[in-house]
């Protein structure tokens, strides 16, 4: 494979509760090796039907606010047609329409071009699936 295109899988344990997991450091570690000081794009993709990727501020309550907002927009009740799994699990399958399963970010001189308070986060509301994969791909 060309060094212009490099990919890696992260395994992320999200546990049995809804979570927003900051994976920024994992992305930066991958880019130190894959980008090696070059410009390009980092694509972050979650190959799951019930998880997404968000670029948000973390640590100041925004991650909890995101989960609260998702509860308001997508209540975990019996309204959903998709009915297997935990009660309200159908809403987890709607999540990727609101929090997409991907993000593409600029890389300049081998570093993510994030704003001061931005972080790359895995958003997982599916308590039935505690183990997630995240594919990081650098295209330089």
mmCIF file of N, CA and C in Angstrom:
data_model
loop_
_atom_site.group_PDB
_atom_site.id
_atom_site.type_symbol
_atom_site.label_atom_id
_atom_site.label_comp_id
_atom_site.label_asym_id
_atom_site.label_seq_id
_atom_site.Cartn_x
_atom_site.Cartn_y
_atom_site.Cartn_z
ATOM 1 N N UNK A 1 0.847 -1.177 0.000
ATOM 2 C CA UNK A 1 0.000 0.000 0.000
ATOM 3 C C UNK A 1 0.893 1.241 0.000
ATOM 4 N N UNK A 2 0.478 2.241 -0.725
ATOM 5 C CA UNK A 2 1.223 3.484 -0.813
ATOM 6 C C UNK A 2 1.264 4.189 0.536
ATOM 7 N N UNK A 3 2.351 4.931 0.785
ATOM 8 C CA UNK A 3 2.405 5.698 2.027
ATOM 9 C C UNK A 3 1.504 6.927 1.963
ATOM 10 N N UNK A 4 0.864 7.172 0.804
ATOM 11 C CA UNK A 4 -0.094 8.267 0.686
ATOM 12 C C UNK A 4 -1.433 7.891 1.324
ATOM 13 N N UNK A 5 -1.653 6.599 1.527
ATOM 14 C CA UNK A 5 -2.910 6.107 2.095
ATOM 15 C C UNK A 5 -2.566 5.089 3.170
ATOM 16 N N UNK A 6 -2.913 5.407 4.417
ATOM 17 C CA UNK A 6 -2.616 4.523 5.540
ATOM 18 C C UNK A 6 -3.850 4.426 6.413
ATOM 19 N N UNK A 7 -4.133 3.220 6.906
ATOM 20 C CA UNK A 7 -5.321 3.044 7.736
ATOM 21 C C UNK A 7 -5.002 2.183 8.945
ATOM 22 N N UNK A 8 -5.766 2.405 10.008
ATOM 23 C CA UNK A 8 -5.597 1.648 11.251
ATOM 24 C C UNK A 8 -6.960 1.538 11.931
ATOM 25 N N UNK A 9 -7.155 0.437 12.642
ATOM 26 C CA UNK A 9 -8.386 0.226 13.407
ATOM 27 C C UNK A 9 -8.099 0.457 14.884
ATOM 28 N N UNK A 10 -8.914 1.294 15.522
ATOM 29 C CA UNK A 10 -8.883 1.450 16.977
ATOM 30 C C UNK A 10 -9.985 0.579 17.564
ATOM 31 N N UNK A 11 -9.689 -0.103 18.627
ATOM 32 C CA UNK A 11 -10.713 -0.820 19.386
ATOM 33 C C UNK A 11 -11.013 0.009 20.624
ATOM 34 N N UNK A 12 -12.285 0.384 20.772
ATOM 35 C CA UNK A 12 -12.698 1.258 21.857
ATOM 36 C C UNK A 12 -13.764 0.553 22.681
ATOM 37 N N UNK A 13 -13.490 0.369 23.969
ATOM 38 C CA UNK A 13 -14.475 -0.230 24.877
ATOM 39 C C UNK A 13 -15.333 0.898 25.443
ATOM 40 N N UNK A 14 -16.620 0.894 25.108
ATOM 41 C CA UNK A 14 -17.503 1.954 25.589
ATOM 42 C C UNK A 14 -18.296 1.519 26.814
ATOM 43 N N UNK A 15 -18.268 0.245 27.140
ATOM 44 C CA UNK A 15 -18.928 -0.224 28.361
ATOM 45 C C UNK A 15 -20.426 -0.345 28.217
ATOM 46 N N UNK A 16 -21.109 -0.360 29.339
ATOM 47 C CA UNK A 16 -22.551 -0.615 29.351
ATOM 48 C C UNK A 16 -23.366 0.649 29.609
ATOM 49 N N UNK A 17 -22.762 1.816 29.377
ATOM 50 C CA UNK A 17 -23.510 3.063 29.523
ATOM 51 C C UNK A 17 -23.272 3.927 28.286
ATOM 52 N N UNK A 18 -24.172 4.861 28.054
ATOM 53 C CA UNK A 18 -24.014 5.781 26.935
ATOM 54 C C UNK A 18 -22.767 6.612 27.161
ATOM 55 N N UNK A 19 -21.999 6.808 26.088
ATOM 56 C CA UNK A 19 -20.705 7.483 26.271
ATOM 57 C C UNK A 19 -20.364 8.376 25.098
ATOM 58 N N UNK A 20 -19.627 9.408 25.409
ATOM 59 C CA UNK A 20 -18.913 10.213 24.434
ATOM 60 C C UNK A 20 -17.445 10.001 24.783
ATOM 61 N N UNK A 21 -16.698 9.363 23.885
ATOM 62 C CA UNK A 21 -15.306 8.992 24.156
ATOM 63 C C UNK A 21 -14.394 9.851 23.300
ATOM 64 N N UNK A 22 -13.522 10.606 23.931
ATOM 65 C CA UNK A 22 -12.562 11.449 23.230
ATOM 66 C C UNK A 22 -11.455 10.565 22.660
ATOM 67 N N UNK A 23 -11.334 10.550 21.342
ATOM 68 C CA UNK A 23 -10.293 9.745 20.684
ATOM 69 C C UNK A 23 -9.254 10.634 19.990
ATOM 70 N N UNK A 24 -9.214 11.903 20.366
ATOM 71 C CA UNK A 24 -8.289 12.850 19.735
ATOM 72 C C UNK A 24 -6.840 12.386 19.860
ATOM 73 N N UNK A 25 -6.443 11.966 21.044
ATOM 74 C CA UNK A 25 -5.041 11.530 21.236
ATOM 75 C C UNK A 25 -4.709 10.320 20.377
ATOM 76 N N UNK A 26 -5.672 9.413 20.204
ATOM 77 C CA UNK A 26 -5.461 8.261 19.321
ATOM 78 C C UNK A 26 -5.258 8.723 17.876
ATOM 79 N N UNK A 27 -6.054 9.713 17.457
ATOM 80 C CA UNK A 27 -5.919 10.255 16.106
ATOM 81 C C UNK A 27 -4.553 10.912 15.933
ATOM 82 N N UNK A 28 -4.129 11.679 16.930
ATOM 83 C CA UNK A 28 -2.834 12.357 16.865
ATOM 84 C C UNK A 28 -1.681 11.352 16.835
ATOM 85 N N UNK A 29 -1.778 10.296 17.627
ATOM 86 C CA UNK A 29 -0.732 9.266 17.633
ATOM 87 C C UNK A 29 -0.646 8.576 16.270
ATOM 88 N N UNK A 30 -1.789 8.279 15.689
ATOM 89 C CA UNK A 30 -1.823 7.671 14.356
ATOM 90 C C UNK A 30 -1.169 8.598 13.334
ATOM 91 N N UNK A 31 -1.477 9.895 13.386
ATOM 92 C CA UNK A 31 -0.936 10.837 12.415
ATOM 93 C C UNK A 31 0.566 11.041 12.568
ATOM 94 N N UNK A 32 1.097 10.946 13.782
ATOM 95 C CA UNK A 32 2.549 11.069 13.957
ATOM 96 C C UNK A 32 3.271 10.029 13.105
ATOM 97 N N UNK A 33 2.702 8.850 13.041
ATOM 98 C CA UNK A 33 3.300 7.773 12.254
ATOM 99 C C UNK A 33 2.903 7.854 10.785
ATOM 100 N N UNK A 34 1.597 7.983 10.518
ATOM 101 C CA UNK A 34 1.090 7.885 9.154
ATOM 102 C C UNK A 34 1.370 9.123 8.312
ATOM 103 N N UNK A 35 1.199 10.307 8.891
ATOM 104 C CA UNK A 35 1.374 11.540 8.122
ATOM 105 C C UNK A 35 2.842 11.950 8.040
ATOM 106 N N UNK A 36 3.574 11.704 9.106
ATOM 107 C CA UNK A 36 5.010 12.004 9.135
ATOM 108 C C UNK A 36 5.306 13.417 8.627
ATOM 109 N N UNK A 37 4.558 14.392 9.146
ATOM 110 C CA UNK A 37 4.821 15.785 8.800
ATOM 111 C C UNK A 37 4.176 16.277 7.523
ATOM 112 N N UNK A 38 3.416 15.415 6.854
ATOM 113 C CA UNK A 38 2.806 15.809 5.575
ATOM 114 C C UNK A 38 1.412 16.396 5.767
ATOM 115 N N UNK A 39 0.935 17.059 4.732
ATOM 116 C CA UNK A 39 -0.435 17.553 4.673
ATOM 117 C C UNK A 39 -1.336 16.461 4.095
ATOM 118 N N UNK A 40 -2.614 16.532 4.464
ATOM 119 C CA UNK A 40 -3.567 15.575 3.916
ATOM 120 C C UNK A 40 -4.884 15.644 4.650
ATOM 121 N N UNK A 41 -5.578 14.522 4.647
ATOM 122 C CA UNK A 41 -6.883 14.409 5.304
ATOM 123 C C UNK A 41 -6.904 13.185 6.199
ATOM 124 N N UNK A 42 -7.525 13.348 7.364
ATOM 125 C CA UNK A 42 -7.789 12.212 8.247
ATOM 126 C C UNK A 42 -9.279 11.923 8.166
ATOM 127 N N UNK A 43 -9.616 10.693 7.812
ATOM 128 C CA UNK A 43 -11.004 10.257 7.850
ATOM 129 C C UNK A 43 -11.172 9.353 9.056
ATOM 130 N N UNK A 44 -12.205 9.630 9.838
ATOM 131 C CA UNK A 44 -12.546 8.831 11.014
ATOM 132 C C UNK A 44 -13.898 8.204 10.709
ATOM 133 N N UNK A 45 -13.979 6.873 10.744
ATOM 134 C CA UNK A 45 -15.207 6.160 10.374
ATOM 135 C C UNK A 45 -15.521 5.086 11.403
ATOM 136 N N UNK A 46 -16.777 5.040 11.824
ATOM 137 C CA UNK A 46 -17.252 4.030 12.768
ATOM 138 C C UNK A 46 -18.147 3.060 11.995
ATOM 139 N N UNK A 47 -17.700 1.818 11.766
ATOM 140 C CA UNK A 47 -18.503 0.873 10.991
ATOM 141 C C UNK A 47 -19.567 0.171 11.841
ATOM 142 N N UNK A 48 -20.409 0.974 12.447
ATOM 143 C CA UNK A 48 -21.484 0.457 13.301
ATOM 144 C C UNK A 48 -22.769 1.209 12.970
ATOM 145 N N UNK A 49 -23.900 0.541 13.050
ATOM 146 C CA UNK A 49 -25.200 1.144 12.739
ATOM 147 C C UNK A 49 -25.767 1.946 13.904
ATOM 148 N N UNK A 50 -25.048 1.970 15.034
ATOM 149 C CA UNK A 50 -25.597 2.618 16.233
ATOM 150 C C UNK A 50 -24.575 3.491 16.954
ATOM 151 N N UNK A 51 -23.650 4.092 16.196
ATOM 152 C CA UNK A 51 -22.646 4.979 16.802
ATOM 153 C C UNK A 51 -22.290 6.064 15.798
ATOM 154 N N UNK A 52 -21.689 7.131 16.283
ATOM 155 C CA UNK A 52 -21.319 8.229 15.406
ATOM 156 C C UNK A 52 -20.023 8.884 15.834
ATOM 157 N N UNK A 53 -19.606 9.871 15.050
ATOM 158 C CA UNK A 53 -18.394 10.632 15.313
ATOM 159 C C UNK A 53 -18.789 12.104 15.390
ATOM 160 N N UNK A 54 -18.365 12.771 16.450
ATOM 161 C CA UNK A 54 -18.663 14.192 16.629
ATOM 162 C C UNK A 54 -17.377 14.957 16.900
ATOM 163 N N UNK A 55 -17.328 16.182 16.415
ATOM 164 C CA UNK A 55 -16.230 17.088 16.710
ATOM 165 C C UNK A 55 -16.806 18.120 17.673
ATOM 166 N N UNK A 56 -16.481 17.976 18.963
ATOM 167 C CA UNK A 56 -17.065 18.842 19.995
ATOM 168 C C UNK A 56 -16.032 19.148 21.071
ATOM 169 N N UNK A 57 -16.390 20.076 21.930
ATOM 170 C CA UNK A 57 -15.600 20.354 23.121
ATOM 171 C C UNK A 57 -15.926 19.282 24.167
ATOM 172 N N UNK A 58 -14.925 18.817 24.871
ATOM 173 C CA UNK A 58 -15.159 17.838 25.935
ATOM 174 C C UNK A 58 -14.605 18.377 27.251
ATOM 175 N N UNK A 59 -15.044 17.774 28.345
ATOM 176 C CA UNK A 59 -14.499 18.107 29.647
ATOM 177 C C UNK A 59 -15.148 19.281 30.339
ATOM 178 N N UNK A 60 -16.000 20.023 29.642
ATOM 179 C CA UNK A 60 -16.653 21.169 30.270
ATOM 180 C C UNK A 60 -18.157 20.964 30.365
ATOM 181 N N UNK A 61 -18.601 19.727 30.104
ATOM 182 C CA UNK A 61 -20.017 19.416 30.175
ATOM 183 C C UNK A 61 -20.679 19.275 28.821
ATOM 184 N N UNK A 62 -20.002 19.661 27.738
ATOM 185 C CA UNK A 62 -20.607 19.565 26.413
ATOM 186 C C UNK A 62 -20.904 18.124 26.024
ATOM 187 N N UNK A 63 -20.047 17.201 26.452
ATOM 188 C CA UNK A 63 -20.295 15.793 26.133
ATOM 189 C C UNK A 63 -21.573 15.310 26.827
ATOM 190 N N UNK A 64 -21.780 15.696 28.083
ATOM 191 C CA UNK A 64 -23.020 15.349 28.782
ATOM 192 C C UNK A 64 -24.219 16.063 28.159
ATOM 193 N N UNK A 65 -24.017 17.317 27.737
ATOM 194 C CA UNK A 65 -25.087 18.055 27.062
ATOM 195 C C UNK A 65 -25.488 17.369 25.762
ATOM 196 N N UNK A 66 -24.508 16.836 25.037
ATOM 197 C CA UNK A 66 -24.815 16.120 23.797
ATOM 198 C C UNK A 66 -25.684 14.899 24.095
ATOM 199 N N UNK A 67 -25.304 14.116 25.102
ATOM 200 C CA UNK A 67 -26.108 12.942 25.452
ATOM 201 C C UNK A 67 -27.511 13.346 25.903
ATOM 202 N N UNK A 68 -27.624 14.426 26.660
ATOM 203 C CA UNK A 68 -28.942 14.905 27.101
ATOM 204 C C UNK A 68 -29.784 15.343 25.900
ATOM 205 N N UNK A 69 -29.162 16.017 24.945
ATOM 206 C CA UNK A 69 -29.871 16.442 23.741
ATOM 207 C C UNK A 69 -30.344 15.240 22.938
ATOM 208 N N UNK A 70 -29.489 14.234 22.838
ATOM 209 C CA UNK A 70 -29.887 13.023 22.120
ATOM 210 C C UNK A 70 -31.057 12.328 22.816
ATOM 211 N N UNK A 71 -31.084 12.372 24.151
ATOM 212 C CA UNK A 71 -32.224 11.810 24.892
ATOM 213 C C UNK A 71 -33.514 12.556 24.567
ATOM 214 N N UNK A 72 -33.401 13.879 24.408
ATOM 215 C CA UNK A 72 -34.579 14.676 24.066
ATOM 216 C C UNK A 72 -35.045 14.378 22.639
ATOM 217 N N UNK A 73 -34.104 14.338 21.706
ATOM 218 C CA UNK A 73 -34.434 14.087 20.303
ATOM 219 C C UNK A 73 -34.820 12.638 20.032
ATOM 220 N N UNK A 74 -34.151 11.723 20.729
ATOM 221 C CA UNK A 74 -34.324 10.286 20.492
ATOM 222 C C UNK A 74 -34.595 9.585 21.822
ATOM 223 N N UNK A 75 -35.800 9.723 22.361
ATOM 224 C CA UNK A 75 -36.079 9.092 23.657
ATOM 225 C C UNK A 75 -35.996 7.563 23.582
ATOM 226 N N UNK A 76 -35.506 6.972 24.652
ATOM 227 C CA UNK A 76 -35.390 5.512 24.731
ATOM 228 C C UNK A 76 -36.714 4.940 25.235
ATOM 229 N N UNK A 77 -37.706 4.925 24.358
ATOM 230 C CA UNK A 77 -39.012 4.383 24.735
ATOM 231 C C UNK A 77 -39.488 3.415 23.656
ATOM 232 N N UNK A 78 -40.769 3.085 23.680
ATOM 233 C CA UNK A 78 -41.286 2.042 22.780
ATOM 234 C C UNK A 78 -41.847 2.576 21.465
ATOM 235 N N UNK A 79 -41.549 3.807 21.083
ATOM 236 C CA UNK A 79 -42.091 4.386 19.845
ATOM 237 C C UNK A 79 -41.422 3.859 18.578
ATOM 238 N N UNK A 80 -40.287 3.217 18.706
ATOM 239 C CA UNK A 80 -39.477 2.854 17.548
ATOM 240 C C UNK A 80 -39.929 1.550 16.908
ATOM 241 N N UNK A 81 -39.920 1.501 15.574
ATOM 242 C CA UNK A 81 -40.273 0.295 14.825
ATOM 243 C C UNK A 81 -39.217 -0.801 15.006
ATOM 244 N N UNK A 82 -37.979 -0.388 15.092
ATOM 245 C CA UNK A 82 -36.857 -1.320 15.292
ATOM 246 C C UNK A 82 -36.854 -1.684 16.776
ATOM 247 N N UNK A 83 -37.181 -2.937 17.128
ATOM 248 C CA UNK A 83 -37.493 -3.248 18.521
ATOM 249 C C UNK A 83 -36.638 -4.318 19.192
ATOM 250 N N UNK A 84 -35.570 -4.788 18.604
ATOM 251 C CA UNK A 84 -34.770 -5.796 19.320
ATOM 252 C C UNK A 84 -33.851 -5.098 20.318
ATOM 253 N N UNK A 85 -33.248 -5.860 21.201
ATOM 254 C CA UNK A 85 -32.287 -5.306 22.156
ATOM 255 C C UNK A 85 -32.956 -4.649 23.349
ATOM 256 N N UNK A 86 -32.214 -3.766 24.005
ATOM 257 C CA UNK A 86 -32.706 -3.066 25.188
ATOM 258 C C UNK A 86 -33.919 -2.203 24.834
ATOM 259 N N UNK A 87 -34.764 -1.898 25.814
ATOM 260 C CA UNK A 87 -35.912 -1.018 25.543
ATOM 261 C C UNK A 87 -35.456 0.315 24.935
ATOM 262 N N UNK A 88 -36.105 0.700 23.832
ATOM 263 C CA UNK A 88 -35.753 1.936 23.161
ATOM 264 C C UNK A 88 -34.559 1.850 22.237
ATOM 265 N N UNK A 89 -34.042 0.639 22.030
ATOM 266 C CA UNK A 89 -32.839 0.456 21.219
ATOM 267 C C UNK A 89 -33.026 0.945 19.779
ATOM 268 N N UNK A 90 -34.243 0.989 19.306
ATOM 269 C CA UNK A 90 -34.490 1.475 17.952
ATOM 270 C C UNK A 90 -33.944 2.867 17.733
ATOM 271 N N UNK A 91 -33.955 3.679 18.761
ATOM 272 C CA UNK A 91 -33.415 5.042 18.635
ATOM 273 C C UNK A 91 -31.922 5.039 18.346
ATOM 274 N N UNK A 92 -31.208 4.012 18.829
ATOM 275 C CA UNK A 92 -29.771 3.927 18.568
ATOM 276 C C UNK A 92 -29.497 3.796 17.071
ATOM 277 N N UNK A 93 -30.444 3.181 16.343
ATOM 278 C CA UNK A 93 -30.280 3.005 14.904
ATOM 279 C C UNK A 93 -30.592 4.286 14.124
ATOM 280 N N UNK A 94 -31.213 5.249 14.772
ATOM 281 C CA UNK A 94 -31.479 6.550 14.157
ATOM 282 C C UNK A 94 -30.319 7.519 14.426
ATOM 283 N N UNK A 95 -29.568 7.265 15.474
ATOM 284 C CA UNK A 95 -28.461 8.142 15.879
ATOM 285 C C UNK A 95 -27.540 8.546 14.731
ATOM 286 N N UNK A 96 -27.081 7.614 13.858
ATOM 287 C CA UNK A 96 -26.130 8.005 12.813
ATOM 288 C C UNK A 96 -26.694 9.010 11.796
ATOM 289 N N UNK A 97 -28.015 9.180 11.754
ATOM 290 C CA UNK A 97 -28.583 10.215 10.886
ATOM 291 C C UNK A 97 -28.396 11.604 11.493
ATOM 292 N N UNK A 98 -28.178 11.666 12.801
ATOM 293 C CA UNK A 98 -27.994 12.933 13.512
ATOM 294 C C UNK A 98 -26.522 13.168 13.844
ATOM 295 N N UNK A 99 -25.858 12.135 14.336
ATOM 296 C CA UNK A 99 -24.410 12.167 14.593
ATOM 297 C C UNK A 99 -23.809 11.183 13.588
ATOM 298 N N UNK A 100 -23.293 11.687 12.472
ATOM 299 C CA UNK A 100 -22.859 10.789 11.391
ATOM 300 C C UNK A 100 -21.739 9.849 11.825
ATOM 301 N N UNK A 101 -21.625 8.712 11.145
ATOM 302 C CA UNK A 101 -20.595 7.733 11.511
ATOM 303 C C UNK A 101 -19.214 8.055 10.950
ATOM 304 N N UNK A 102 -19.003 9.299 10.534
ATOM 305 C CA UNK A 102 -17.719 9.660 9.926
ATOM 306 C C UNK A 102 -17.429 11.147 10.105
ATOM 307 N N UNK A 103 -16.157 11.487 9.981
ATOM 308 C CA UNK A 103 -15.706 12.876 9.918
ATOM 309 C C UNK A 103 -14.408 12.892 9.122
ATOM 310 N N UNK A 104 -14.226 13.921 8.320
ATOM 311 C CA UNK A 104 -12.982 14.105 7.574
ATOM 312 C C UNK A 104 -12.374 15.427 8.022
ATOM 313 N N UNK A 105 -11.123 15.362 8.451
ATOM 314 C CA UNK A 105 -10.456 16.509 9.072
ATOM 315 C C UNK A 105 -9.168 16.847 8.340
ATOM 316 N N UNK A 106 -8.838 18.150 8.239
ATOM 317 C CA UNK A 106 -7.587 18.538 7.601
ATOM 318 C C UNK A 106 -6.382 18.226 8.489
ATOM 319 N N UNK A 107 -5.314 17.847 7.824
ATOM 320 C CA UNK A 107 -4.030 17.594 8.490
ATOM 321 C C UNK A 107 -3.007 18.500 7.820
ATOM 322 N N UNK A 108 -2.334 19.333 8.609
ATOM 323 C CA UNK A 108 -1.322 20.255 8.096
ATOM 324 C C UNK A 108 -0.019 19.997 8.843
ATOM 325 N N UNK A 109 1.025 19.765 8.089
ATOM 326 C CA UNK A 109 2.336 19.449 8.673
ATOM 327 C C UNK A 109 2.252 18.258 9.631
ATOM 328 N N UNK A 110 1.389 17.305 9.310
ATOM 329 C CA UNK A 110 1.277 16.088 10.110
ATOM 330 C C UNK A 110 0.410 16.210 11.351
ATOM 331 N N UNK A 111 -0.246 17.366 11.527
ATOM 332 C CA UNK A 111 -1.051 17.592 12.737
ATOM 333 C C UNK A 111 -2.496 17.906 12.370
ATOM 334 N N UNK A 112 -3.394 17.438 13.232
ATOM 335 C CA UNK A 112 -4.806 17.769 13.053
ATOM 336 C C UNK A 112 -5.021 19.268 13.155
ATOM 337 N N UNK A 113 -5.829 19.809 12.284
ATOM 338 C CA UNK A 113 -6.173 21.231 12.319
ATOM 339 C C UNK A 113 -7.510 21.385 13.037
ATOM 340 N N UNK A 114 -7.501 21.166 14.333
ATOM 341 C CA UNK A 114 -8.697 21.342 15.151
ATOM 342 C C UNK A 114 -8.681 22.728 15.779
ATOM 343 N N UNK A 115 -9.875 23.250 16.073
ATOM 344 C CA UNK A 115 -9.967 24.492 16.822
ATOM 345 C C UNK A 115 -9.517 24.270 18.256
ATOM 346 N N UNK A 116 -9.308 25.349 18.970
ATOM 347 C CA UNK A 116 -8.760 25.299 20.329
ATOM 348 C C UNK A 116 -9.508 24.319 21.224
ATOM 349 N N UNK A 117 -10.827 24.301 21.169
ATOM 350 C CA UNK A 117 -11.606 23.479 22.091
ATOM 351 C C UNK A 117 -12.216 22.250 21.423
ATOM 352 N N UNK A 118 -11.846 21.965 20.193
ATOM 353 C CA UNK A 118 -12.441 20.828 19.495
ATOM 354 C C UNK A 118 -11.713 19.522 19.800
ATOM 355 N N UNK A 119 -12.511 18.463 19.927
ATOM 356 C CA UNK A 119 -11.995 17.104 20.100
ATOM 357 C C UNK A 119 -12.737 16.176 19.157
ATOM 358 N N UNK A 120 -12.074 15.090 18.783
ATOM 359 C CA UNK A 120 -12.695 14.055 17.963
ATOM 360 C C UNK A 120 -13.269 13.019 18.920
ATOM 361 N N UNK A 121 -14.583 12.762 18.810
ATOM 362 C CA UNK A 121 -15.241 11.893 19.782
ATOM 363 C C UNK A 121 -16.088 10.809 19.121
ATOM 364 N N UNK A 122 -16.037 9.634 19.720
ATOM 365 C CA UNK A 122 -16.944 8.553 19.391
ATOM 366 C C UNK A 122 -18.183 8.729 20.260
ATOM 367 N N UNK A 123 -19.362 8.720 19.638
ATOM 368 C CA UNK A 123 -20.622 8.863 20.361
ATOM 369 C C UNK A 123 -21.347 7.530 20.275
ATOM 370 N N UNK A 124 -21.595 6.921 21.438
ATOM 371 C CA UNK A 124 -22.200 5.590 21.482
ATOM 372 C C UNK A 124 -23.332 5.569 22.502
ATOM 373 N N UNK A 125 -24.563 5.430 22.020
ATOM 374 C CA UNK A 125 -25.719 5.342 22.918
ATOM 375 C C UNK A 125 -26.218 3.910 23.056
ATOM 376 N N UNK A 126 -25.595 2.976 22.370
ATOM 377 C CA UNK A 126 -26.032 1.583 22.364
ATOM 378 C C UNK A 126 -25.386 0.816 23.516
ATOM 379 N N UNK A 127 -26.144 0.600 24.575
ATOM 380 C CA UNK A 127 -25.606 -0.091 25.753
ATOM 381 C C UNK A 127 -25.481 -1.596 25.531
ATOM 382 N N UNK A 128 -26.022 -2.097 24.412
ATOM 383 C CA UNK A 128 -25.947 -3.527 24.111
ATOM 384 C C UNK A 128 -24.645 -3.926 23.426
ATOM 385 N N UNK A 129 -23.858 -2.956 22.967
ATOM 386 C CA UNK A 129 -22.620 -3.250 22.240
ATOM 387 C C UNK A 129 -21.464 -2.487 22.893
ATOM 388 N N UNK A 130 -20.744 -3.113 23.819
ATOM 389 C CA UNK A 130 -19.706 -2.410 24.577
ATOM 390 C C UNK A 130 -18.358 -2.279 23.873
ATOM 391 N N UNK A 131 -18.207 -2.902 22.704
ATOM 392 C CA UNK A 131 -16.926 -2.873 22.005
ATOM 393 C C UNK A 131 -17.114 -2.297 20.611
ATOM 394 N N UNK A 132 -16.371 -1.226 20.338
ATOM 395 C CA UNK A 132 -16.499 -0.526 19.059
ATOM 396 C C UNK A 132 -15.174 -0.494 18.331
ATOM 397 N N UNK A 133 -15.283 -0.411 17.010
ATOM 398 C CA UNK A 133 -14.107 -0.224 16.162
ATOM 399 C C UNK A 133 -14.219 1.150 15.508
ATOM 400 N N UNK A 134 -13.089 1.803 15.377
ATOM 401 C CA UNK A 134 -13.018 3.092 14.693
ATOM 402 C C UNK A 134 -11.890 2.974 13.688
ATOM 403 N N UNK A 135 -12.205 3.232 12.425
ATOM 404 C CA UNK A 135 -11.182 3.178 11.381
ATOM 405 C C UNK A 135 -10.636 4.581 11.149
ATOM 406 N N UNK A 136 -9.325 4.734 11.301
ATOM 407 C CA UNK A 136 -8.630 5.980 11.010
ATOM 408 C C UNK A 136 -7.906 5.792 9.677
ATOM 409 N N UNK A 137 -8.100 6.724 8.766
ATOM 410 C CA UNK A 137 -7.438 6.644 7.464
ATOM 411 C C UNK A 137 -6.816 7.992 7.148
ATOM 412 N N UNK A 138 -5.514 7.974 6.840
ATOM 413 C CA UNK A 138 -4.825 9.191 6.408
ATOM 414 C C UNK A 138 -4.602 9.104 4.916
ATOM 415 N N UNK A 139 -4.995 10.175 4.238
ATOM 416 C CA UNK A 139 -4.744 10.310 2.814
ATOM 417 C C UNK A 139 -3.878 11.543 2.632
ATOM 418 N N UNK A 140 -2.629 11.335 2.194
ATOM 419 C CA UNK A 140 -1.690 12.444 2.079
ATOM 420 C C UNK A 140 -1.292 12.725 0.654
#
